[in-house]
Coordinates of C-alpha atoms in Angstrom, one line a residue:
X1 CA -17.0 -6.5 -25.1
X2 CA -20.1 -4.7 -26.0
X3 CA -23.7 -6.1 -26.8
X4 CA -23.2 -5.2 -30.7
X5 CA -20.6 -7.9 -31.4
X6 CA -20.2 -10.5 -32.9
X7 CA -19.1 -13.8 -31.5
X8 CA -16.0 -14.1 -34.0
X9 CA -15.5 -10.5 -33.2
X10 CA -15.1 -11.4 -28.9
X11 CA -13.1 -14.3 -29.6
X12 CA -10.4 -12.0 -31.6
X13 CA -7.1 -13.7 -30.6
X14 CA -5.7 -10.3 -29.8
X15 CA -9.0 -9.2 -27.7
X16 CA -8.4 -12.6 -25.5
X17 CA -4.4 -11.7 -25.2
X18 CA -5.6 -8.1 -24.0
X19 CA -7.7 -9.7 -21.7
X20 CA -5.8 -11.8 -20.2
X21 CA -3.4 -9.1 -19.3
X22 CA -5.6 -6.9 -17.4
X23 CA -6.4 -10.3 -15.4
X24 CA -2.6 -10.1 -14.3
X25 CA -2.4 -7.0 -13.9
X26 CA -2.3 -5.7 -9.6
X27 CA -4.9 -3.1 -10.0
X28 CA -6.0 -1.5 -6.3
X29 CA -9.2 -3.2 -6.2
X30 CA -10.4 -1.9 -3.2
X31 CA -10.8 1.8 -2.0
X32 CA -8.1 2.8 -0.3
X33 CA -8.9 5.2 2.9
X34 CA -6.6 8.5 2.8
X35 CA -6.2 9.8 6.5
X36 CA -4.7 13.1 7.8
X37 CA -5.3 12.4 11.3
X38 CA -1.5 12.2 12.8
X39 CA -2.1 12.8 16.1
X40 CA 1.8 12.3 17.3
X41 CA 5.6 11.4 15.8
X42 CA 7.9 9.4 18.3
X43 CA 11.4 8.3 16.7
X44 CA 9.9 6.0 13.5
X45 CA 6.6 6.0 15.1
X46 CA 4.1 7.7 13.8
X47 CA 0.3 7.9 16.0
X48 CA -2.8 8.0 14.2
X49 CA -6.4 8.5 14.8
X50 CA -9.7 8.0 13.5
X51 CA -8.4 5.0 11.5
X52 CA -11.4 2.7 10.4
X53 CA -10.4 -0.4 10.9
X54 CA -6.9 -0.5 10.9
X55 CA -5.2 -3.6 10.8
X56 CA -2.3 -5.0 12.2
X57 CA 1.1 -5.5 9.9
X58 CA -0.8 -3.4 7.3
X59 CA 1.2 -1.9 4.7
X60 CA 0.8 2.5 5.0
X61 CA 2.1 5.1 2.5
X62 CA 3.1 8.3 3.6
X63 CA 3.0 11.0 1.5
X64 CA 4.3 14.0 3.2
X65 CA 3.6 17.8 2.1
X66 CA 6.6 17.8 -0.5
X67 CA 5.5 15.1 -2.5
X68 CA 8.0 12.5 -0.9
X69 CA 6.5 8.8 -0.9
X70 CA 7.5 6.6 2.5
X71 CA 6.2 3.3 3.6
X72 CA 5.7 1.8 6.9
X73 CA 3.6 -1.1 8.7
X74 CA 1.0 -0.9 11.7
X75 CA 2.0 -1.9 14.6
X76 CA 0.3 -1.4 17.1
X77 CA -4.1 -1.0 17.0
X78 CA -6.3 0.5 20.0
X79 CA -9.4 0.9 18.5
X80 CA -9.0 3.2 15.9
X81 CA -6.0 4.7 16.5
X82 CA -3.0 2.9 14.9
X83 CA 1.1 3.3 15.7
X84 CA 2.9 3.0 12.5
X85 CA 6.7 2.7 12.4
X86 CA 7.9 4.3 9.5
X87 CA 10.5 2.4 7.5
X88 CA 12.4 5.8 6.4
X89 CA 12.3 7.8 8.9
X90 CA 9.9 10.2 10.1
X91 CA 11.8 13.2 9.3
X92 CA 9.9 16.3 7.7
X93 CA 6.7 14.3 8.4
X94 CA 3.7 17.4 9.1
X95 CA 0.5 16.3 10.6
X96 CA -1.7 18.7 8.5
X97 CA 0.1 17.8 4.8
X98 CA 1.1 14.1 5.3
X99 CA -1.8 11.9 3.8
X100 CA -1.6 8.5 5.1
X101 CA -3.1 5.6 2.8
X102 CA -3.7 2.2 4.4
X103 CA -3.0 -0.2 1.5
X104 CA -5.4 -3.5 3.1
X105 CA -2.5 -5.5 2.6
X106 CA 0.8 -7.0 4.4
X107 CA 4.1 -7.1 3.7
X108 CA 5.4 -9.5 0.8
X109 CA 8.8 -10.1 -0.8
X110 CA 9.4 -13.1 -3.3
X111 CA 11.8 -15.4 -3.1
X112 CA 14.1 -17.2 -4.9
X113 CA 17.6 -19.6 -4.9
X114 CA 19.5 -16.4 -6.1
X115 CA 18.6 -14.7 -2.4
X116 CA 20.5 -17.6 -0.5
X117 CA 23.0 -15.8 1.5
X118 CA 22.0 -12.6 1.1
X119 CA 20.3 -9.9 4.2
X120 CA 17.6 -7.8 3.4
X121 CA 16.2 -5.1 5.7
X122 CA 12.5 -5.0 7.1
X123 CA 11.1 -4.1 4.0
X124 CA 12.6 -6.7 2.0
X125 CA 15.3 -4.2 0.3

């Protein structure tokens, strides 16, 4: 709303639908840090360095030179250096065009009775 209107004009039912939307909406609130700092790959481990303030279980992105998107999680965290284990594979990964974006955020997966029975990998797929 801006300081100009009216109060019948920021009560518009369709204004307040809008509204609440973008409430619902899962907007990236926080910055997200991009690193290029891979100091090492090992198997599905990748090593980074310079990380502040990696976290452990935190959700990264990968985004390697080609434009290919792959996710992984923290697992290990020595002061700012973080191992991550890459859920796809760590093939084609370069340390100079792979951009590495810690996300802030852990691992979730809904649930639900239709999942009963069924096995999921690590990453909930």
């Amino acid at each position: 709303t801006t300081p100009t209107m009216s109060h019948e004009e920021r009560f518009v039912p369709e204004r307040q639908k809008l509204d609440q939307l973008g409430v619902v909406k899962d907007y990236a609130v926080h910055p997200r840090l991009d690193y290029r700092t891979i100091s090492g790959v090992n198997g599905p481990l990748v090593i980074l360095d310079n990380v502040k303030l990696p976290k452990f279980a935190e959700i990264v992105n990968l985004r390697l030179g080609d434009g290919t998107e792959r996710s992984g999680q923290v697992l290990e965290v020595a002061g700012s250096r973080a191992v991550v284990q890459v859920f796809e594979g760590t093939s084609g990964i370069d340390n100079r065009k792979t951009h590495c974006e810690f996300t802030g955020d852990v691992l979730k997966m809904g649930v639900s009775e239709e999942m009963l029975g069924r096995s999921f990998n690590g990453s909930g797929k």
